[in-house]
Amino acid sequence: MERMPTPFLALTRDVAPSMVDCELTHLARTPIDVARARIQHAGYERLLAALGCTVRRVDSAPSYPDSVFIEDTAVVFDEIAILTRPGAASRRGEVPAVEAALAGLRPIARISDPATLDGGDVFVVGRRVFVGRTGRTNAEGIAQLEELLAPYGYLVEGVTVTGCLHLKSAATALDEATVLCNPAWVDPAAFAPLRTIAVHPDEPMGANILRIGTGLLYDEAYPRTRSRLEDHGYAMQLVDASELAKAEGAVTCCSLILRTLA
Ligand code: GLY
């Protein structure tokens, strides 16, 4: 009997043994238990499946410490997949395997030198594409993204971010009308007229939530923010991502989610 396709495909990548040597921008280096990170990552993949994804692992990249954070290597729309040029030079070699995985799923375009862009700096609400101006994404990266997406009617909006690695450390969409954000790192007015919900002040890292259709996947480390979200009627699947967080990774970073097209 033929299997029904799931509504989403999630591309993931194994935790590299070299993750202990990951890039760090804002956090001090602390020991990372790779075996534990792998267990957490497997739990994350199970939740992706529970939220309607077929999970497909891209070939592992043992010598790329940050390769588990596959989100940074591409930005995928229904119409096109755009390969990034990551802001950290150490991460640029992660892209070719992701390109191979995306081949045949979407037409491919790419961000090119001197532009830099990390997928962690991009989130989409409707036809609005918010892009962080960060240490990883430069003005040329935003301009190239704008040019590549213009034919499809997307509006690219640069957003100033301070104090954290990526835009999606500071803000992510909960649905088509609402953004979860940390107002200390990004001005909520950037998203107007969308509604914003602020993280609890004791949980500055709590603005990263993964939206898959109407489902939400969230790090269990932020109970006060979770309680705020529940008060607004949101329900979410929880994952322990504490080892990945030591590498400045969060729940959106560990997958590329594509809608399955008919
Ligand atoms: N360690 C995640 C990154 O810097 O890209």
mmCIF file of C-alpha atoms and ligand atoms in Angstrom:
data_model
loop_
_atom_site.group_PDB
_atom_site.id
_atom_site.type_symbol
_atom_site.label_atom_id
_atom_site.label_comp_id
_atom_site.label_asym_id
_atom_site.label_seq_id
_atom_site.Cartn_x
_atom_site.Cartn_y
_atom_site.Cartn_z
ATOM 1 C CA MET A 1 0.000 0.000 0.000
ATOM 2 C CA GLU A 2 1.307 3.478 -0.886
ATOM 3 C CA ARG A 3 2.147 5.742 2.063
ATOM 4 C CA MET A 4 0.347 9.095 2.264
ATOM 5 C CA PRO A 5 2.900 11.940 2.016
ATOM 6 C CA THR A 6 3.333 14.021 5.170
ATOM 7 C CA PRO A 7 2.650 17.770 4.855
ATOM 8 C CA PHE A 8 6.279 18.677 5.530
ATOM 9 C CA LEU A 9 9.805 17.483 4.888
ATOM 10 C CA ALA A 10 12.389 18.249 7.584
ATOM 11 C CA LEU A 11 16.047 18.134 6.602
ATOM 12 C CA THR A 12 18.298 17.570 9.585
ATOM 13 C CA ARG A 13 21.974 16.823 10.099
ATOM 14 C CA ASP A 14 23.741 14.704 12.678
ATOM 15 C CA VAL A 15 25.572 16.258 15.640
ATOM 16 C CA ALA A 16 29.238 16.373 14.612
ATOM 17 C CA PRO A 17 31.768 14.995 17.130
ATOM 18 C CA SER A 18 33.651 18.267 16.567
ATOM 19 C CA MET A 19 30.705 20.297 17.913
ATOM 20 C CA VAL A 20 32.817 21.033 20.995
ATOM 21 C CA ASP A 21 34.812 23.385 18.720
ATOM 22 C CA CYS A 22 31.730 25.253 17.479
ATOM 23 C CA GLU A 23 31.579 28.963 16.701
ATOM 24 C CA LEU A 24 30.592 31.044 19.724
ATOM 25 C CA THR A 25 29.583 34.694 19.602
ATOM 26 C CA HIS A 26 27.905 35.560 22.900
ATOM 27 C CA LEU A 27 28.324 32.549 25.160
ATOM 28 C CA ALA A 28 31.426 31.453 27.014
ATOM 29 C CA ARG A 29 32.652 28.024 25.956
ATOM 30 C CA THR A 30 31.471 25.266 28.303
ATOM 31 C CA PRO A 31 31.970 21.526 27.899
ATOM 32 C CA ILE A 32 29.462 19.934 25.523
ATOM 33 C CA ASP A 33 28.455 16.308 25.993
ATOM 34 C CA VAL A 34 28.196 15.168 22.370
ATOM 35 C CA ALA A 35 26.525 11.872 23.257
ATOM 36 C CA ARG A 36 23.846 13.756 25.195
ATOM 37 C CA ALA A 37 23.474 16.288 22.376
ATOM 38 C CA ARG A 38 22.830 13.359 20.020
ATOM 39 C CA ILE A 39 20.130 11.957 22.301
ATOM 40 C CA GLN A 40 18.490 15.393 22.457
ATOM 41 C CA HIS A 41 18.738 15.750 18.695
ATOM 42 C CA ALA A 42 17.070 12.374 18.197
ATOM 43 C CA GLY A 43 14.259 13.479 20.527
ATOM 44 C CA TYR A 44 13.918 16.627 18.446
ATOM 45 C CA GLU A 45 13.639 14.573 15.262
ATOM 46 C CA ARG A 46 10.905 12.441 16.844
ATOM 47 C CA LEU A 47 8.927 15.595 17.592
ATOM 48 C CA LEU A 48 9.388 16.815 14.022
ATOM 49 C CA ALA A 49 7.802 13.563 12.880
ATOM 50 C CA ALA A 50 4.982 13.949 15.422
ATOM 51 C CA LEU A 51 4.311 17.427 13.993
ATOM 52 C CA GLY A 52 3.835 16.066 10.470
ATOM 53 C CA CYS A 53 7.333 15.949 8.999
ATOM 54 C CA THR A 54 9.111 13.266 7.089
ATOM 55 C CA VAL A 55 12.591 13.584 8.581
ATOM 56 C CA ARG A 56 15.479 13.191 6.163
ATOM 57 C CA ARG A 57 19.056 13.422 7.403
ATOM 58 C CA VAL A 58 21.551 15.122 5.135
ATOM 59 C CA ASP A 59 24.933 13.349 4.991
ATOM 60 C CA SER A 60 26.802 13.994 8.197
ATOM 61 C CA ALA A 61 29.758 16.374 8.238
ATOM 62 C CA PRO A 62 32.024 15.304 11.100
ATOM 63 C CA SER A 63 34.598 18.015 10.482
ATOM 64 C CA TYR A 64 32.074 20.871 10.514
ATOM 65 C CA PRO A 65 31.406 21.646 14.195
ATOM 66 C CA ASP A 66 28.207 23.640 13.569
ATOM 67 C CA SER A 67 26.741 21.447 10.827
ATOM 68 C CA VAL A 68 23.854 20.243 13.024
ATOM 69 C CA PHE A 69 22.532 23.802 12.693
ATOM 70 C CA ILE A 70 21.398 23.158 9.133
ATOM 71 C CA GLU A 71 18.942 26.069 9.129
ATOM 72 C CA ASP A 72 21.795 28.492 8.446
ATOM 73 C CA THR A 73 22.712 26.954 5.090
ATOM 74 C CA ALA A 74 19.528 27.676 3.119
ATOM 75 C CA VAL A 75 16.266 29.590 3.119
ATOM 76 C CA VAL A 76 13.482 27.581 1.539
ATOM 77 C CA PHE A 77 10.235 28.898 0.107
ATOM 78 C CA ASP A 78 7.561 27.025 -1.816
ATOM 79 C CA GLU A 79 8.860 28.649 -5.004
ATOM 80 C CA ILE A 80 12.631 28.515 -4.540
ATOM 81 C CA ALA A 81 15.445 27.387 -2.245
ATOM 82 C CA ILE A 82 18.192 29.931 -1.668
ATOM 83 C CA LEU A 83 21.546 28.588 -0.552
ATOM 84 C CA THR A 84 23.241 30.941 1.836
ATOM 85 C CA ARG A 85 26.807 32.101 2.183
ATOM 86 C CA PRO A 86 27.185 31.754 5.972
ATOM 87 C CA GLY A 87 28.730 34.658 7.805
ATOM 88 C CA ALA A 88 31.210 32.406 9.609
ATOM 89 C CA ALA A 89 33.841 31.254 7.108
ATOM 90 C CA SER A 90 34.168 27.976 9.039
ATOM 91 C CA ARG A 91 30.579 27.109 8.049
ATOM 92 C CA ARG A 92 30.663 27.688 4.290
ATOM 93 C CA GLY A 93 31.685 24.106 3.533
ATOM 94 C CA GLU A 94 28.383 22.914 5.040
ATOM 95 C CA VAL A 95 26.415 24.197 2.059
ATOM 96 C CA PRO A 96 27.181 21.752 -0.813
ATOM 97 C CA ALA A 97 25.629 18.721 0.895
ATOM 98 C CA VAL A 98 22.501 20.747 1.612
ATOM 99 C CA GLU A 99 22.393 21.807 -2.022
ATOM 100 C CA ALA A 100 22.485 18.132 -3.016
ATOM 101 C CA ALA A 101 19.628 17.377 -0.610
ATOM 102 C CA LEU A 102 17.506 20.222 -1.998
ATOM 103 C CA ALA A 103 18.134 19.362 -5.650
ATOM 104 C CA GLY A 104 14.901 18.257 -7.249
ATOM 105 C CA LEU A 105 12.793 19.634 -4.388
ATOM 106 C CA ARG A 106 12.937 23.306 -5.390
ATOM 107 C CA PRO A 107 14.663 25.456 -8.021
ATOM 108 C CA ILE A 108 17.970 26.533 -6.474
ATOM 109 C CA ALA A 109 19.491 30.012 -6.209
ATOM 110 C CA ARG A 110 22.395 31.201 -4.117
ATOM 111 C CA ILE A 111 23.750 34.115 -2.134
ATOM 112 C CA SER A 112 27.206 34.981 -3.421
ATOM 113 C CA ASP A 113 30.376 36.801 -2.377
ATOM 114 C CA PRO A 114 30.648 39.515 -0.966
ATOM 115 C CA ALA A 115 27.240 38.866 0.555
ATOM 116 C CA THR A 116 26.798 36.859 3.730
ATOM 117 C CA LEU A 117 23.518 35.504 5.034
ATOM 118 C CA ASP A 118 22.645 32.929 7.709
ATOM 119 C CA GLY A 119 19.270 31.206 7.570
ATOM 120 C CA GLY A 120 18.968 31.878 11.298
ATOM 121 C CA ASP A 121 18.555 35.518 10.411
ATOM 122 C CA VAL A 122 15.433 34.964 8.302
ATOM 123 C CA PHE A 123 11.810 34.314 9.166
ATOM 124 C CA VAL A 124 8.711 34.658 7.070
ATOM 125 C CA VAL A 125 5.170 35.741 7.875
ATOM 126 C CA GLY A 126 2.903 35.692 4.843
ATOM 127 C CA ARG A 127 4.819 37.495 2.083
ATOM 128 C CA ARG A 128 6.951 39.473 4.580
ATOM 129 C CA VAL A 129 10.515 38.213 4.954
ATOM 130 C CA PHE A 130 12.238 39.594 8.037
ATOM 131 C CA VAL A 131 16.049 39.514 7.872
ATOM 132 C CA GLY A 132 18.353 40.379 10.746
ATOM 133 C CA ARG A 133 21.246 42.742 10.329
ATOM 134 C CA THR A 134 23.788 40.845 12.395
ATOM 135 C CA GLY A 135 27.401 39.808 12.501
ATOM 136 C CA ARG A 136 26.426 36.932 10.175
ATOM 137 C CA THR A 137 24.211 38.720 7.641
ATOM 138 C CA ASN A 138 25.412 41.836 5.854
ATOM 139 C CA ALA A 139 23.615 44.500 3.818
ATOM 140 C CA GLU A 140 24.653 42.829 0.557
ATOM 141 C CA GLY A 141 23.132 39.555 1.769
ATOM 142 C CA ILE A 142 19.830 41.281 2.451
ATOM 143 C CA ALA A 143 19.951 43.012 -0.948
ATOM 144 C CA GLN A 144 20.646 39.753 -2.804
ATOM 145 C CA LEU A 145 17.834 37.995 -0.963
ATOM 146 C CA GLU A 146 15.484 40.823 -1.882
ATOM 147 C CA GLU A 147 16.424 40.555 -5.547
ATOM 148 C CA LEU A 148 16.019 36.774 -5.623
ATOM 149 C CA LEU A 149 12.593 36.896 -3.956
ATOM 150 C CA ALA A 150 11.108 39.911 -5.752
ATOM 151 C CA PRO A 151 9.765 37.833 -8.681
ATOM 152 C CA TYR A 152 7.648 35.851 -6.208
ATOM 153 C CA GLY A 153 6.101 38.853 -4.498
ATOM 154 C CA TYR A 154 7.967 38.618 -1.192
ATOM 155 C CA LEU A 155 8.840 41.824 0.633
ATOM 156 C CA VAL A 156 12.232 41.667 2.359
ATOM 157 C CA GLU A 157 12.566 43.832 5.477
ATOM 158 C CA GLY A 158 15.891 44.357 7.255
ATOM 159 C CA VAL A 159 15.633 44.259 11.047
ATOM 160 C CA THR A 160 18.222 45.635 13.470
ATOM 161 C CA VAL A 161 19.286 43.079 16.074
ATOM 162 C CA THR A 162 21.605 43.621 19.030
ATOM 163 C CA GLY A 163 22.928 41.426 21.802
ATOM 164 C CA CYS A 164 22.412 37.998 20.237
ATOM 165 C CA LEU A 165 23.627 35.825 17.382
ATOM 166 C CA HIS A 166 20.721 35.757 14.936
ATOM 167 C CA LEU A 167 17.381 37.456 14.337
ATOM 168 C CA LYS A 168 15.743 34.179 15.295
ATOM 169 C CA SER A 169 17.493 34.293 18.678
ATOM 170 C CA ALA A 170 15.485 37.488 19.222
ATOM 171 C CA ALA A 171 12.196 36.794 17.424
ATOM 172 C CA THR A 172 10.237 34.054 15.639
ATOM 173 C CA ALA A 173 6.684 33.767 14.377
ATOM 174 C CA LEU A 174 4.049 31.916 16.391
ATOM 175 C CA ASP A 175 1.476 32.108 13.592
ATOM 176 C CA GLU A 176 0.551 34.408 10.721
ATOM 177 C CA ALA A 177 -0.416 37.220 13.087
ATOM 178 C CA THR A 178 1.954 36.971 16.047
ATOM 179 C CA VAL A 179 5.672 37.205 16.796
ATOM 180 C CA LEU A 180 7.378 35.989 19.964
ATOM 181 C CA CYS A 181 10.278 38.330 20.723
ATOM 182 C CA ASN A 182 12.808 39.590 23.205
ATOM 183 C CA PRO A 183 12.345 43.389 23.190
ATOM 184 C CA ALA A 184 15.842 43.843 24.640
ATOM 185 C CA TRP A 185 17.345 42.522 21.389
ATOM 186 C CA VAL A 186 14.884 43.641 18.723
ATOM 187 C CA ASP A 187 12.349 46.444 18.526
ATOM 188 C CA PRO A 188 8.847 44.883 18.377
ATOM 189 C CA ALA A 189 7.782 47.812 16.168
ATOM 190 C CA ALA A 190 9.794 46.192 13.353
ATOM 191 C CA PHE A 191 7.006 43.633 12.999
ATOM 192 C CA ALA A 192 4.003 45.989 13.128
ATOM 193 C CA PRO A 193 1.104 45.563 12.598
ATOM 194 C CA LEU A 194 1.747 41.983 13.769
ATOM 195 C CA ARG A 195 1.014 41.370 17.439
ATOM 196 C CA THR A 196 4.091 40.671 19.580
ATOM 197 C CA ILE A 197 4.383 38.626 22.745
ATOM 198 C CA ALA A 198 7.503 39.270 24.828
ATOM 199 C CA VAL A 199 9.573 36.537 26.433
ATOM 200 C CA HIS A 200 9.681 36.541 30.209
ATOM 201 C CA PRO A 201 12.544 38.898 31.207
ATOM 202 C CA ASP A 202 14.286 36.059 33.058
ATOM 203 C CA GLU A 203 14.379 34.013 29.826
ATOM 204 C CA PRO A 204 16.145 36.168 27.221
ATOM 205 C CA MET A 205 16.894 33.153 24.996
ATOM 206 C CA GLY A 206 13.247 32.107 24.930
ATOM 207 C CA ALA A 207 12.188 33.800 21.683
ATOM 208 C CA ASN A 208 13.120 30.899 19.425
ATOM 209 C CA ILE A 209 10.174 28.641 18.653
ATOM 210 C CA LEU A 210 9.744 26.362 15.649
ATOM 211 C CA ARG A 211 6.464 26.647 13.783
ATOM 212 C CA ILE A 212 5.437 23.704 11.614
ATOM 213 C CA GLY A 213 2.023 24.389 10.115
ATOM 214 C CA THR A 214 -0.135 25.052 13.163
ATOM 215 C CA GLY A 215 2.200 23.082 15.435
ATOM 216 C CA LEU A 216 4.882 24.552 17.679
ATOM 217 C CA LEU A 217 8.078 23.000 19.032
ATOM 218 C CA TYR A 218 9.750 24.740 21.950
ATOM 219 C CA ASP A 219 12.683 24.304 24.315
ATOM 220 C CA GLU A 220 11.562 23.187 27.768
ATOM 221 C CA ALA A 221 14.147 25.545 29.300
ATOM 222 C CA TYR A 222 11.745 28.508 29.226
ATOM 223 C CA PRO A 223 8.779 27.687 31.496
ATOM 224 C CA ARG A 224 7.866 31.285 32.287
ATOM 225 C CA THR A 225 7.627 32.252 28.637
ATOM 226 C CA ARG A 226 5.793 28.988 27.936
ATOM 227 C CA SER A 227 3.245 29.915 30.569
ATOM 228 C CA ARG A 228 2.726 33.296 28.854
ATOM 229 C CA LEU A 229 2.185 31.522 25.548
ATOM 230 C CA GLU A 230 -0.264 29.083 27.114
ATOM 231 C CA ASP A 231 -2.174 32.033 28.567
ATOM 232 C CA HIS A 232 -2.535 33.256 24.962
ATOM 233 C CA GLY A 233 -3.906 29.845 23.936
ATOM 234 C CA TYR A 234 -0.794 28.326 22.360
ATOM 235 C CA ALA A 235 0.069 24.661 22.873
ATOM 236 C CA MET A 236 3.530 23.348 22.127
ATOM 237 C CA GLN A 237 5.627 20.218 22.021
ATOM 238 C CA LEU A 238 8.625 20.458 24.340
ATOM 239 C CA VAL A 239 12.166 19.276 23.792
ATOM 240 C CA ASP A 240 15.305 19.281 25.913
ATOM 241 C CA ALA A 241 17.932 21.077 23.807
ATOM 242 C CA SER A 242 20.313 22.102 26.581
ATOM 243 C CA GLU A 243 23.514 20.692 25.026
ATOM 244 C CA LEU A 244 22.702 22.270 21.645
ATOM 245 C CA ALA A 245 22.094 25.578 23.426
ATOM 246 C CA LYS A 246 25.692 25.531 24.699
ATOM 247 C CA ALA A 247 26.718 25.810 21.030
ATOM 248 C CA GLU A 248 24.342 28.769 20.568
ATOM 249 C CA GLY A 249 21.856 26.566 18.769
ATOM 250 C CA ALA A 250 18.113 26.511 19.339
ATOM 251 C CA VAL A 251 15.089 24.659 18.038
ATOM 252 C CA THR A 252 14.762 26.379 14.667
ATOM 253 C CA CYS A 253 18.474 25.915 13.908
ATOM 254 C CA CYS A 254 18.374 22.128 13.733
ATOM 255 C CA SER A 255 16.113 21.692 10.706
ATOM 256 C CA LEU A 256 15.099 23.068 7.359
ATOM 257 C CA ILE A 257 11.340 22.673 7.030
ATOM 258 C CA LEU A 258 9.853 22.430 3.546
ATOM 259 C CA ARG A 259 6.191 22.223 2.712
ATOM 260 C CA THR A 260 5.506 19.110 0.685
ATOM 261 C CA LEU A 261 4.258 20.339 -2.663
ATOM 262 C CA ALA A 262 1.693 18.364 -4.638
HETATM 263 N N1 GLY B 1 27.431 27.913 16.993
HETATM 264 C C1 GLY B 1 26.425 28.312 16.068
HETATM 265 C C2 GLY B 1 26.935 29.309 15.132
HETATM 266 O O1 GLY B 1 27.770 30.116 15.566
HETATM 267 O O2 GLY B 1 26.601 29.362 13.983
#
